[in-house]
Amino acid sequence: MGEALTPRETYEGMLCHALALAGEGIGLTSPNPCVGAVLVDPHSNVVGTGFYTYNGVKHAEVVALEQAGAKSRGATLYINLEPCAHYGRTGPCADALIAAGVRRVVASMTDPNPLVRGKGFAKLREAGIEIVSGLLEEEARRLNESFAKYIRLKIPLVTLKTAMTLDGKIAPPPGVLQKDAQERAPGEASRGWITSEAARLHVQQLRHENDAILVGVGTIIADDPLLTDRSGRPRRRPLLRIVADSRLRLPLESRVVQTAKDDVLVLCSFAEEKRKGELQKHGVRVQQISALAGNGRPDMSGIVRCLGEMEITSLLIEGGAMVNWGALAAGIVDKVFLYYAPKILAGTGSVPFAAGAGFQHMSDAAYVKSINLHRFGEDFAVEGYLRDPYAD
C-alpha cells in the first residue's frame, strides 16, 4: 500500500480537478470568470461537480450542489475562485453553500471583483465554514487574468502575439509574398509561413482564449487572412475580428469582409460616409476612434477603452510592424506571446517585429517579466508579462 496523502496533497489534487473543470468554460464565460467546483463528502467521495458557462447562468458551486443534493451536508468544496457574496444574474453562492451545510471551502484565490474580494470568504467564516485558500493560486490567476484586468479597470487584457525568425523578422521584403503566391502551383504549400504547423495550431488556442483579435489594414491587404478561431472548441460569442484602418482602405473583396456576420469591426480615424456604407452592407461594423496626434492612426488607448465598453475582456494583437510598435508605444500591452522559428532571414528590407521610432534608450525598453518558454518541435515561444494583470 502506498503512503496516505497529506491534507495539502489531497487539497491540491482536488483543486487540479476543479481547475480542469474551470478550463472547460474557456470561450463560454466572458465577460465573467472561468470557475470549476468539486464537492467531496467526509468519506472522500466526489458527490458533485460543475463548471460555469455564461449561457448556463448557474454558477459552478450551484451546479455541484444540485448534483450532490443531500450529500452536500458536511462536504468540502474545492474551487478555483472565491464564492461570490453579491447579487448579480444569480443570488450569492456563499448563501447557497451555507444553506446546503457545506463544512469546508478550499479555494485557490480571492475573487478580484471589487464587489466580492474577500466578502465571500468572510460570510462563509461567519457561518462557521472553514476556509483554506492560496493553493495552486498561480494556476488559478493565469486562468482568469483577463477577467481580473477587465473587472477592475473595464479594459481588456492585451496580448501581443507574433511569429518571427531568430533575427526578429516577421516577413520578407514587401511584395515577395505576393510574388510567391502568384508563382505557387495549385495545391503547393505556402512559402510564407515562418513557424511550423504545431506552432500555428497553438495560435488557434490563443485565439480561442481571447474575445477579440486585432490587425492593421496593411496585414489584410498583404496577407488576406480570415482571422477566425479554428480551434474547434465552442464559443459563447464569435471571435470579434478587428481591423485598425485609419481611412477605410479595407478591400471589399477581402476574406474578412466576405465572411463578415456582425463579427468584423473596423476602427478608423476618418469615416467617409459612402465607403462606410459599403462596408456596413457587407455586415461590417465601422466605428470612429480619435486619431493619435502626428500620424492619423486610431489611438490605441482609445481602442482598448472602446472595447471595454463592449464587454471585451481580452484582445489578441496579431499586427504588422507598425501596429506592434503602436501598441507598445501606447503602453497598452499586458503580455506577449512571441513565436520563434530556427530561421534567419536577414537583410535590411525584411520586415522587423516592430517598426516606428522605437524606444530611444535601453532604460526605456519594454521589459518582459515572469517569462515562460514553450516548445513546438523545432520552434519555441516566449510568453511573458509587461505588467501584472492583477496590479492596480
Short mmCIF file of C-alpha atoms in Angstrom, two decimals:
data_model
loop_
_atom_site.label_atom_id
_atom_site.label_comp_id
_atom_site.label_asym_id
_atom_site.label_seq_id
_atom_site.Cartn_x
_atom_site.Cartn_y
_atom_site.Cartn_z
CA MET A 1 0.00 0.00 0.00
CA GLY A 2 1.20 3.49 -0.80
CA GLU A 3 1.61 6.21 1.78
CA ALA A 4 -1.51 8.17 2.69
CA LEU A 5 -1.76 11.58 1.08
CA THR A 6 -1.24 14.64 3.25
CA PRO A 7 -4.14 17.11 3.52
CA ARG A 8 -2.24 19.53 1.26
CA GLU A 9 -1.72 16.83 -1.39
CA THR A 10 -5.41 15.93 -1.22
CA TYR A 11 -6.42 19.58 -1.48
CA GLU A 12 -4.14 20.20 -4.46
CA GLY A 13 -5.34 17.06 -6.23
CA MET A 14 -8.95 18.13 -5.94
CA LEU A 15 -8.12 21.71 -6.90
CA CYS A 16 -6.45 20.37 -10.06
CA HIS A 17 -9.79 18.71 -10.81
CA ALA A 18 -11.60 22.00 -10.20
CA LEU A 19 -9.16 23.91 -12.41
CA ALA A 20 -9.62 21.37 -15.20
CA LEU A 21 -13.38 21.82 -14.95
CA ALA A 22 -12.97 25.59 -14.98
CA GLY A 23 -10.92 25.28 -18.17
CA GLU A 24 -13.94 23.70 -19.86
CA GLY A 25 -15.53 27.13 -19.68
CA ILE A 26 -12.84 28.91 -21.74
CA GLY A 27 -14.64 30.74 -24.51
CA LEU A 28 -18.01 30.22 -22.80
CA THR A 29 -17.90 32.55 -19.78
CA SER A 30 -16.80 36.03 -20.89
CA PRO A 31 -17.23 38.64 -19.50
CA ASN A 32 -17.35 36.53 -16.34
CA PRO A 33 -14.64 34.24 -14.93
CA CYS A 34 -13.95 30.56 -15.56
CA VAL A 35 -14.89 28.60 -12.43
CA GLY A 36 -14.91 24.88 -11.64
CA ALA A 37 -16.21 23.24 -8.46
CA VAL A 38 -15.82 19.80 -6.88
CA LEU A 39 -17.78 18.64 -3.82
CA VAL A 40 -16.29 15.82 -1.74
CA ASP A 41 -18.13 14.11 1.12
CA PRO A 42 -16.48 13.22 4.50
CA HIS A 43 -15.64 9.76 3.08
CA SER A 44 -13.57 11.30 0.25
CA ASN A 45 -16.15 10.54 -2.41
CA VAL A 46 -16.78 13.12 -5.13
CA VAL A 47 -20.51 13.79 -4.90
CA GLY A 48 -20.88 16.79 -7.18
CA THR A 49 -19.01 18.71 -9.89
CA GLY A 50 -19.76 21.70 -12.04
CA PHE A 51 -18.32 24.47 -14.14
CA TYR A 52 -19.70 27.83 -15.12
CA THR A 53 -20.88 28.97 -18.55
CA TYR A 54 -22.46 32.35 -19.18
CA ASN A 55 -25.45 30.94 -21.04
CA GLY A 56 -25.95 28.28 -18.36
CA VAL A 57 -26.37 31.11 -15.82
CA LYS A 58 -25.90 28.90 -12.74
CA HIS A 59 -22.53 29.22 -11.03
CA ALA A 60 -20.23 26.22 -10.70
CA GLU A 61 -20.92 25.89 -6.98
CA VAL A 62 -24.68 25.70 -7.51
CA VAL A 63 -24.33 23.13 -10.30
CA ALA A 64 -22.21 20.95 -7.98
CA LEU A 65 -24.63 21.42 -5.06
CA GLU A 66 -27.62 20.42 -7.17
CA GLN A 67 -25.80 17.32 -8.37
CA ALA A 68 -24.83 16.34 -4.82
CA GLY A 69 -28.23 17.05 -3.24
CA ALA A 70 -28.37 15.97 0.42
CA LYS A 71 -24.79 14.69 0.19
CA SER A 72 -23.62 18.32 0.25
CA ARG A 73 -24.08 18.42 4.03
CA GLY A 74 -20.71 18.07 5.71
CA ALA A 75 -18.89 18.10 2.36
CA THR A 76 -15.80 20.03 1.30
CA LEU A 77 -16.00 22.32 -1.73
CA TYR A 78 -12.89 22.65 -3.90
CA ILE A 79 -12.99 25.67 -6.19
CA ASN A 80 -10.53 27.84 -8.09
CA LEU A 81 -12.18 31.17 -7.20
CA GLU A 82 -13.74 32.60 -4.04
CA PRO A 83 -17.52 32.06 -3.96
CA CYS A 84 -19.47 35.26 -4.60
CA ALA A 85 -21.38 37.14 -1.90
CA HIS A 86 -23.40 39.57 -4.01
CA TYR A 87 -26.48 39.55 -6.21
CA GLY A 88 -25.88 39.59 -9.96
CA ARG A 89 -27.57 37.37 -12.53
CA THR A 90 -27.92 34.87 -9.65
CA GLY A 91 -28.02 35.01 -5.88
CA PRO A 92 -24.87 34.77 -3.70
CA CYS A 93 -23.13 31.39 -3.91
CA ALA A 94 -21.92 31.85 -0.32
CA ASP A 95 -25.56 31.76 0.84
CA ALA A 96 -26.21 28.59 -1.16
CA LEU A 97 -23.18 26.86 0.38
CA ILE A 98 -24.26 27.84 3.89
CA ALA A 99 -27.81 26.61 3.31
CA ALA A 100 -26.52 23.29 1.93
CA GLY A 101 -24.45 22.62 5.05
CA VAL A 102 -21.02 22.58 3.40
CA ARG A 103 -18.31 22.18 6.09
CA ARG A 104 -15.17 23.45 4.37
CA VAL A 105 -14.23 25.50 1.29
CA VAL A 106 -10.80 25.08 -0.29
CA ALA A 107 -10.25 27.83 -2.84
CA SER A 108 -7.21 28.81 -4.89
CA MET A 109 -7.65 32.56 -4.84
CA THR A 110 -9.66 35.58 -3.74
CA ASP A 111 -12.04 37.00 -6.34
CA PRO A 112 -10.51 40.17 -7.87
CA ASN A 113 -14.01 41.58 -8.44
CA PRO A 114 -14.32 44.61 -6.11
CA LEU A 115 -17.90 43.53 -5.36
CA VAL A 116 -16.61 40.27 -3.88
CA ARG A 117 -12.90 40.49 -2.94
CA GLY A 118 -12.88 38.68 0.41
CA LYS A 119 -16.55 39.19 1.23
CA GLY A 120 -17.47 35.65 0.17
CA PHE A 121 -14.83 34.16 2.46
CA ALA A 122 -15.92 36.47 5.30
CA LYS A 123 -19.57 35.42 5.01
CA LEU A 124 -18.62 31.73 4.98
CA ARG A 125 -16.37 32.11 8.03
CA GLU A 126 -19.14 33.91 9.91
CA ALA A 127 -21.34 30.87 9.25
CA GLY A 128 -18.70 28.57 10.77
CA ILE A 129 -17.36 27.19 7.48
CA GLU A 130 -13.63 26.51 7.43
CA ILE A 131 -11.72 28.35 4.69
CA VAL A 132 -8.46 27.17 3.12
CA SER A 133 -7.11 29.43 0.39
CA GLY A 134 -3.99 30.09 -1.66
CA LEU A 135 -3.22 26.61 -3.03
CA LEU A 136 -2.47 26.47 -6.78
CA GLU A 137 -3.00 30.22 -6.80
CA GLU A 138 -0.63 30.89 -9.70
CA GLU A 139 -2.51 28.47 -11.96
CA ALA A 140 -5.83 29.98 -10.91
CA ARG A 141 -4.63 33.54 -11.51
CA ARG A 142 -3.41 32.72 -15.02
CA LEU A 143 -6.75 31.14 -15.91
CA ASN A 144 -8.70 34.30 -15.08
CA GLU A 145 -6.17 37.05 -15.78
CA SER A 146 -8.35 38.67 -18.46
CA PHE A 147 -11.32 38.74 -16.10
CA ALA A 148 -9.14 40.28 -13.38
CA LYS A 149 -7.99 43.08 -15.67
CA TYR A 150 -11.45 43.80 -17.07
CA ILE A 151 -13.49 43.62 -13.86
CA ARG A 152 -11.28 46.17 -12.12
CA LEU A 153 -10.30 48.56 -14.93
CA LYS A 154 -13.04 47.96 -17.56
CA ILE A 155 -10.49 47.46 -20.34
CA PRO A 156 -9.34 44.18 -21.89
CA LEU A 157 -6.16 42.25 -21.20
CA VAL A 158 -3.99 42.86 -24.26
CA THR A 159 -1.66 40.15 -25.60
CA LEU A 160 0.78 40.98 -28.37
CA LYS A 161 1.45 37.90 -30.48
CA THR A 162 3.74 37.48 -33.46
CA ALA A 163 5.77 34.85 -35.27
CA MET A 164 9.31 35.73 -36.27
CA THR A 165 12.72 34.46 -37.26
CA LEU A 166 15.58 34.29 -34.80
CA ASP A 167 16.74 37.69 -36.03
CA GLY A 168 13.37 39.27 -35.34
CA LYS A 169 11.87 39.41 -38.83
CA ILE A 170 8.15 38.86 -39.34
CA ALA A 171 8.15 38.87 -43.17
CA PRO A 172 10.45 39.10 -46.19
CA PRO A 173 10.63 42.41 -48.11
CA PRO A 174 7.24 43.80 -49.19
CA GLY A 175 5.95 42.25 -52.40
CA VAL A 176 7.82 38.95 -52.03
CA LEU A 177 4.88 37.04 -50.52
CA GLN A 178 2.52 38.26 -53.24
CA LYS A 179 5.01 37.15 -55.90
CA ASP A 180 5.36 33.75 -54.22
CA ALA A 181 1.58 33.34 -54.17
CA GLN A 182 1.33 34.13 -57.85
CA GLU A 183 4.07 31.63 -58.75
CA ARG A 184 2.84 28.83 -56.49
CA ALA A 185 1.36 25.82 -58.26
CA PRO A 186 -2.21 24.73 -57.31
CA GLY A 187 -2.09 22.73 -54.07
CA GLU A 188 1.51 23.75 -53.32
CA ALA A 189 2.12 24.74 -49.70
CA SER A 190 2.63 28.41 -48.97
CA ARG A 191 6.22 29.57 -48.73
CA GLY A 192 5.15 32.45 -46.47
CA TRP A 193 4.81 30.59 -43.16
CA ILE A 194 7.55 31.37 -40.66
CA THR A 195 6.67 28.84 -37.95
CA SER A 196 5.68 25.18 -38.09
CA GLU A 197 2.19 23.72 -38.19
CA ALA A 198 2.46 22.81 -34.48
CA ALA A 199 3.09 26.44 -33.55
CA ARG A 200 0.30 27.64 -35.82
CA LEU A 201 -2.12 25.21 -34.19
CA HIS A 202 -1.24 26.71 -30.82
CA VAL A 203 -2.09 30.15 -32.18
CA GLN A 204 -5.64 28.87 -32.63
CA GLN A 205 -5.70 28.04 -28.92
CA LEU A 206 -4.65 31.63 -28.16
CA ARG A 207 -7.41 32.93 -30.39
CA HIS A 208 -9.92 30.72 -28.61
CA GLU A 209 -8.85 32.17 -25.25
CA ASN A 210 -9.49 35.74 -26.42
CA ASP A 211 -12.65 37.72 -27.08
CA ALA A 212 -11.17 39.73 -29.95
CA ILE A 213 -8.28 39.81 -32.41
CA LEU A 214 -6.81 42.96 -33.97
CA VAL A 215 -4.67 43.59 -37.06
CA GLY A 216 -3.87 46.62 -39.15
CA VAL A 217 -5.37 47.06 -42.59
CA GLY A 218 -1.89 46.55 -44.04
CA THR A 219 -1.97 42.93 -42.86
CA ILE A 220 -5.32 42.41 -44.60
CA ILE A 221 -4.04 43.91 -47.85
CA ALA A 222 -0.79 41.91 -47.75
CA ASP A 223 -1.97 38.52 -46.45
CA ASP A 224 -5.80 38.45 -46.74
CA PRO A 225 -6.23 36.42 -43.51
CA LEU A 226 -9.54 35.12 -42.17
CA LEU A 227 -8.69 35.91 -38.50
CA THR A 228 -11.06 33.22 -37.23
CA ASP A 229 -10.89 30.86 -34.24
CA ARG A 230 -10.20 27.46 -35.80
CA SER A 231 -9.53 25.64 -32.52
CA GLY A 232 -12.67 23.55 -32.95
CA ARG A 233 -13.83 24.42 -29.43
CA PRO A 234 -17.21 26.07 -28.74
CA ARG A 235 -17.54 29.80 -28.07
CA ARG A 236 -20.35 31.80 -26.49
CA ARG A 237 -19.86 34.63 -28.95
CA PRO A 238 -17.80 34.74 -32.16
CA LEU A 239 -14.23 35.97 -32.04
CA LEU A 240 -14.52 39.68 -32.80
CA ARG A 241 -12.28 40.43 -35.79
CA ILE A 242 -10.98 44.00 -35.59
CA VAL A 243 -9.16 45.95 -38.30
CA ALA A 244 -7.40 49.20 -37.45
CA ASP A 245 -7.91 51.15 -40.67
CA SER A 246 -7.44 54.92 -40.42
CA ARG A 247 -9.07 55.77 -43.78
CA LEU A 248 -11.22 52.71 -44.56
CA ARG A 249 -8.91 51.08 -47.10
CA LEU A 250 -10.22 47.61 -46.22
CA PRO A 251 -10.87 45.83 -49.54
CA LEU A 252 -14.46 44.72 -50.02
CA GLU A 253 -13.17 41.52 -51.67
CA SER A 254 -11.02 40.58 -48.66
CA ARG A 255 -11.90 37.38 -46.84
CA VAL A 256 -12.75 39.16 -43.57
CA VAL A 257 -15.32 41.31 -45.37
CA GLN A 258 -16.72 38.46 -47.46
CA THR A 259 -17.24 36.31 -44.32
CA ALA A 260 -18.47 39.10 -42.01
CA LYS A 261 -21.53 38.30 -39.95
CA ASP A 262 -21.55 41.20 -37.50
CA ASP A 263 -18.24 39.85 -36.16
CA VAL A 264 -15.95 42.28 -38.03
CA LEU A 265 -15.27 45.72 -36.57
CA VAL A 266 -13.30 48.39 -38.43
CA LEU A 267 -11.85 51.13 -36.26
CA CYS A 268 -10.99 54.22 -38.25
CA SER A 269 -9.95 57.80 -37.57
CA PHE A 270 -11.71 59.15 -40.68
CA ALA A 271 -15.02 57.70 -41.91
CA GLU A 272 -16.06 58.64 -45.45
CA GLU A 273 -19.81 58.01 -45.48
CA LYS A 274 -20.03 56.24 -48.86
CA ARG A 275 -17.21 53.85 -48.00
CA LYS A 276 -18.63 53.30 -44.54
CA GLY A 277 -21.98 52.38 -46.04
CA GLU A 278 -20.39 49.91 -48.45
CA LEU A 279 -18.70 48.08 -45.59
CA GLN A 280 -21.85 48.08 -43.48
CA LYS A 281 -23.80 46.50 -46.35
CA HIS A 282 -21.38 43.56 -46.08
CA GLY A 283 -22.09 43.11 -42.35
CA VAL A 284 -19.03 45.05 -41.19
CA ARG A 285 -19.33 47.39 -38.23
CA VAL A 286 -17.48 50.70 -38.53
CA GLN A 287 -16.58 52.89 -35.56
CA GLN A 288 -14.55 56.07 -35.49
CA ILE A 289 -11.76 56.45 -32.92
CA SER A 290 -9.86 59.67 -32.30
CA ALA A 291 -6.58 59.78 -34.17
CA LEU A 292 -3.22 59.78 -32.45
CA ALA A 293 -1.60 63.16 -32.90
CA GLY A 294 1.05 63.19 -35.58
CA ASN A 295 0.24 60.07 -37.60
CA GLY A 296 -3.52 59.93 -38.15
CA ARG A 297 -3.82 56.36 -36.89
CA PRO A 298 -6.57 55.41 -34.40
CA ASP A 299 -5.35 55.94 -30.84
CA MET A 300 -4.54 52.54 -29.31
CA SER A 301 -5.59 53.68 -25.84
CA GLY A 302 -8.91 54.77 -27.30
CA ILE A 303 -9.29 51.38 -28.94
CA VAL A 304 -8.97 49.45 -25.67
CA ARG A 305 -11.40 51.81 -23.93
CA CYS A 306 -13.88 51.30 -26.76
CA LEU A 307 -13.54 47.52 -26.50
CA GLY A 308 -14.00 47.65 -22.73
CA GLU A 309 -17.33 49.40 -23.25
CA MET A 310 -18.30 46.44 -25.47
CA GLU A 311 -17.51 43.97 -22.64
CA ILE A 312 -14.45 42.66 -24.48
CA THR A 313 -12.24 41.26 -21.72
CA SER A 314 -9.27 40.09 -23.81
CA LEU A 315 -7.63 41.28 -27.03
CA LEU A 316 -5.04 39.43 -29.11
CA ILE A 317 -2.99 41.70 -31.37
CA GLU A 318 -1.60 39.95 -34.44
CA GLY A 319 -0.47 43.07 -36.21
CA GLY A 320 2.30 44.06 -38.53
CA ALA A 321 5.35 46.09 -37.60
CA MET A 322 3.57 49.44 -37.23
CA VAL A 323 0.63 48.07 -35.23
CA ASN A 324 3.05 46.23 -32.93
CA TRP A 325 5.02 49.41 -32.31
CA GLY A 326 1.85 51.45 -31.86
CA ALA A 327 0.61 49.07 -29.16
CA LEU A 328 3.96 49.10 -27.35
CA ALA A 329 4.34 52.87 -27.62
CA ALA A 330 0.82 53.41 -26.24
CA GLY A 331 1.59 51.20 -23.24
CA ILE A 332 -1.50 49.04 -23.71
CA VAL A 333 0.29 45.66 -23.91
CA ASP A 334 -0.06 43.44 -20.84
CA LYS A 335 1.69 40.33 -22.13
CA VAL A 336 3.49 38.95 -25.16
CA PHE A 337 3.46 35.58 -26.87
CA LEU A 338 6.36 35.61 -29.33
CA TYR A 339 6.88 32.55 -31.54
CA TYR A 340 10.35 31.94 -32.99
CA ALA A 341 11.38 29.66 -35.85
CA PRO A 342 15.01 28.49 -36.24
CA LYS A 343 15.46 30.66 -39.31
CA ILE A 344 17.50 33.75 -40.13
CA LEU A 345 16.01 35.96 -42.81
CA ALA A 346 18.48 38.87 -42.57
CA GLY A 347 18.51 41.85 -44.90
CA THR A 348 17.54 45.47 -44.31
CA GLY A 349 14.43 45.10 -46.47
CA SER A 350 12.85 42.35 -44.37
CA VAL A 351 10.08 43.45 -42.04
CA PRO A 352 11.03 43.75 -38.33
CA PHE A 353 8.80 42.77 -35.41
CA ALA A 354 8.21 46.43 -34.57
CA ALA A 355 8.96 49.47 -36.73
CA GLY A 356 8.35 53.13 -35.96
CA ALA A 357 10.54 55.33 -33.79
CA GLY A 358 11.28 52.64 -31.22
CA PHE A 359 12.39 53.27 -27.67
CA GLN A 360 15.33 55.65 -27.73
CA HIS A 361 17.18 54.35 -24.67
CA MET A 362 17.73 50.87 -23.27
CA SER A 363 16.31 52.08 -19.97
CA ASP A 364 13.04 52.89 -21.79
CA ALA A 365 12.70 49.47 -23.47
CA ALA A 366 9.62 47.37 -22.74
CA TYR A 367 10.69 44.91 -20.04
CA VAL A 368 9.19 41.43 -20.16
CA LYS A 369 8.88 39.63 -16.82
CA SER A 370 7.65 36.27 -15.50
CA ILE A 371 8.81 34.51 -18.66
CA ASN A 372 7.70 31.02 -19.66
CA LEU A 373 9.18 29.14 -22.62
CA HIS A 374 7.18 26.76 -24.81
CA ARG A 375 8.47 24.30 -27.40
CA PHE A 376 6.67 23.36 -30.63
CA GLY A 377 9.02 20.91 -32.29
CA GLU A 378 11.96 22.97 -33.51
CA ASP A 379 10.08 26.22 -32.85
CA PHE A 380 9.74 27.87 -29.46
CA ALA A 381 7.74 30.70 -27.93
CA VAL A 382 8.42 33.27 -25.25
CA GLU A 383 5.42 34.12 -23.06
CA GLY A 384 5.83 36.96 -20.60
CA TYR A 385 4.25 39.99 -18.99
CA LEU A 386 4.86 43.69 -19.34
CA ARG A 387 2.52 44.30 -16.41
CA ASP A 388 0.73 42.23 -13.78
CA PRO A 389 -2.95 41.84 -14.80
CA TYR A 390 -3.88 41.86 -11.10
CA ALA A 391 -1.99 45.06 -10.21
CA ASP A 392 -3.90 48.33 -9.92
#
